[in-house]
mmCIF file of C-alpha atoms in Angstrom:
data_model
loop_
_atom_site.group_PDB
_atom_site.id
_atom_site.type_symbol
_atom_site.label_atom_id
_atom_site.label_comp_id
_atom_site.label_asym_id
_atom_site.label_seq_id
_atom_site.Cartn_x
_atom_site.Cartn_y
_atom_site.Cartn_z
ATOM 1 C CA MET A 13 -21.870 -31.148 32.228
ATOM 2 C CA MET A 14 -22.679 -27.967 33.939
ATOM 3 C CA THR A 15 -25.096 -26.969 36.642
ATOM 4 C CA LEU A 16 -26.680 -23.397 36.652
ATOM 5 C CA LEU A 17 -28.788 -22.011 39.557
ATOM 6 C CA GLN A 18 -31.808 -20.030 38.395
ATOM 7 C CA GLY A 19 -33.658 -18.869 41.399
ATOM 8 C CA ASP A 20 -34.503 -21.816 43.463
ATOM 9 C CA MET A 21 -33.879 -24.194 40.441
ATOM 10 C CA ALA A 22 -30.907 -26.031 39.465
ATOM 11 C CA LEU A 23 -30.597 -26.606 35.637
ATOM 12 C CA ILE A 24 -28.425 -29.412 34.562
ATOM 13 C CA MET A 25 -26.993 -28.616 31.034
ATOM 14 C CA THR A 26 -24.977 -30.992 28.942
ATOM 15 C CA GLU A 27 -22.702 -30.166 26.181
ATOM 16 C CA ALA A 28 -24.027 -29.961 22.716
ATOM 17 C CA SER A 29 -22.242 -32.047 19.980
ATOM 18 C CA PHE A 30 -21.490 -30.779 16.562
ATOM 19 C CA GLU A 31 -24.256 -33.111 15.208
ATOM 20 C CA ASP A 32 -26.736 -31.223 17.624
ATOM 21 C CA PHE A 33 -25.610 -27.938 16.130
ATOM 22 C CA LEU A 34 -26.208 -29.221 12.577
ATOM 23 C CA LYS A 35 -29.834 -29.958 13.413
ATOM 24 C CA LEU A 36 -30.494 -26.193 13.935
ATOM 25 C CA ASP A 37 -31.919 -24.124 11.139
ATOM 26 C CA ILE A 38 -30.107 -20.808 11.594
ATOM 27 C CA ARG A 39 -30.828 -18.208 8.857
ATOM 28 C CA CYS A 40 -30.296 -14.567 8.264
ATOM 29 C CA GLY A 41 -33.423 -12.304 7.843
ATOM 30 C CA THR A 42 -34.542 -8.772 7.693
ATOM 31 C CA ILE A 43 -36.825 -7.035 10.241
ATOM 32 C CA VAL A 44 -39.925 -5.793 8.394
ATOM 33 C CA ALA A 45 -42.150 -4.987 11.244
ATOM 34 C CA ALA A 46 -41.602 -4.154 15.033
ATOM 35 C CA THR A 47 -44.456 -3.358 17.533
ATOM 36 C CA PRO A 48 -44.619 -2.899 21.327
ATOM 37 C CA PHE A 49 -45.253 -6.213 23.254
ATOM 38 C CA PRO A 50 -47.043 -4.793 26.307
ATOM 39 C CA GLU A 51 -48.243 -8.208 27.521
ATOM 40 C CA ALA A 52 -44.758 -9.679 27.894
ATOM 41 C CA ARG A 53 -43.443 -10.270 31.394
ATOM 42 C CA LYS A 54 -40.281 -8.183 30.614
ATOM 43 C CA PRO A 55 -40.252 -5.175 28.172
ATOM 44 C CA ALA A 56 -40.066 -6.541 24.645
ATOM 45 C CA TYR A 57 -40.867 -5.828 21.051
ATOM 46 C CA LYS A 58 -42.719 -8.187 18.674
ATOM 47 C CA LEU A 59 -40.920 -8.672 15.463
ATOM 48 C CA GLU A 60 -41.800 -9.834 11.942
ATOM 49 C CA ILE A 61 -38.726 -11.077 10.221
ATOM 50 C CA ASP A 62 -38.465 -11.667 6.388
ATOM 51 C CA PHE A 63 -36.296 -14.655 5.381
ATOM 52 C CA GLY A 64 -37.109 -14.666 1.780
ATOM 53 C CA ALA A 65 -38.576 -17.292 -0.396
ATOM 54 C CA PRO A 66 -39.769 -19.968 0.338
ATOM 55 C CA LEU A 67 -39.866 -19.252 4.030
ATOM 56 C CA GLY A 68 -41.353 -15.737 3.885
ATOM 57 C CA THR A 69 -42.193 -13.837 7.081
ATOM 58 C CA ARG A 70 -41.735 -15.436 10.584
ATOM 59 C CA LYS A 71 -42.836 -14.040 14.004
ATOM 60 C CA SER A 72 -40.464 -13.432 16.986
ATOM 61 C CA SER A 73 -39.984 -11.177 20.117
ATOM 62 C CA ALA A 74 -36.947 -9.611 21.637
ATOM 63 C CA GLN A 75 -36.167 -8.022 24.918
ATOM 64 C CA ILE A 76 -33.928 -5.264 23.395
ATOM 65 C CA THR A 77 -36.135 -2.122 24.352
ATOM 66 C CA THR A 78 -33.254 -0.596 26.225
ATOM 67 C CA HIS A 79 -30.871 -0.950 23.325
ATOM 68 C CA TYR A 80 -33.188 -0.036 20.331
ATOM 69 C CA GLN A 81 -36.175 2.206 19.461
ATOM 70 C CA LEU A 82 -38.753 0.644 17.260
ATOM 71 C CA GLU A 83 -37.920 2.887 14.347
ATOM 72 C CA GLU A 84 -34.237 1.675 14.305
ATOM 73 C CA LEU A 85 -35.208 -1.912 13.943
ATOM 74 C CA ILE A 86 -36.823 -1.850 10.504
ATOM 75 C CA GLY A 87 -34.307 -3.005 7.819
ATOM 76 C CA LYS A 88 -31.909 -4.611 10.468
ATOM 77 C CA LYS A 89 -30.441 -7.843 9.627
ATOM 78 C CA VAL A 90 -30.705 -10.609 12.279
ATOM 79 C CA MET A 91 -29.691 -14.266 12.676
ATOM 80 C CA ALA A 92 -32.502 -16.471 13.960
ATOM 81 C CA CYS A 93 -33.103 -20.218 14.665
ATOM 82 C CA LEU A 94 -36.342 -21.163 12.945
ATOM 83 C CA LEU A 95 -38.736 -23.254 15.045
ATOM 84 C CA TYR A 96 -40.799 -26.157 13.486
ATOM 85 C CA THR A 97 -42.711 -27.265 16.593
ATOM 86 C CA SER A 98 -46.427 -26.561 16.824
ATOM 87 C CA ASP A 99 -46.038 -25.737 20.498
ATOM 88 C CA ALA A 100 -44.021 -22.529 20.273
ATOM 89 C CA ALA A 101 -45.285 -20.045 22.727
ATOM 90 C CA ASP A 102 -47.255 -17.040 21.595
ATOM 91 C CA ASP A 103 -46.965 -18.008 17.965
ATOM 92 C CA MET A 104 -43.210 -17.244 17.942
ATOM 93 C CA GLN A 105 -41.755 -18.955 14.904
ATOM 94 C CA CYS A 106 -38.265 -18.171 15.450
ATOM 95 C CA VAL A 107 -35.831 -17.147 18.182
#
């Protein structure tokens, strides 16, 4: 077990098992659209990532504005964990 301090809060983290890792749906996709995300708390881009059939395009965001210009992102391959919960914030469908 590990305790991390984040501001005034202490986060207690447990080690993930291999079985926990197998529950994740991690896939490779291609960024097909990138736009500014001005309403984000920290500078970020909104991304649309194509995972091919049958999944299609999923939405995400990334705080990578200091590392990439919008034009550079189109066509880049990325790894993402697909989200299947209906409570994903801001309609984000993968991280």
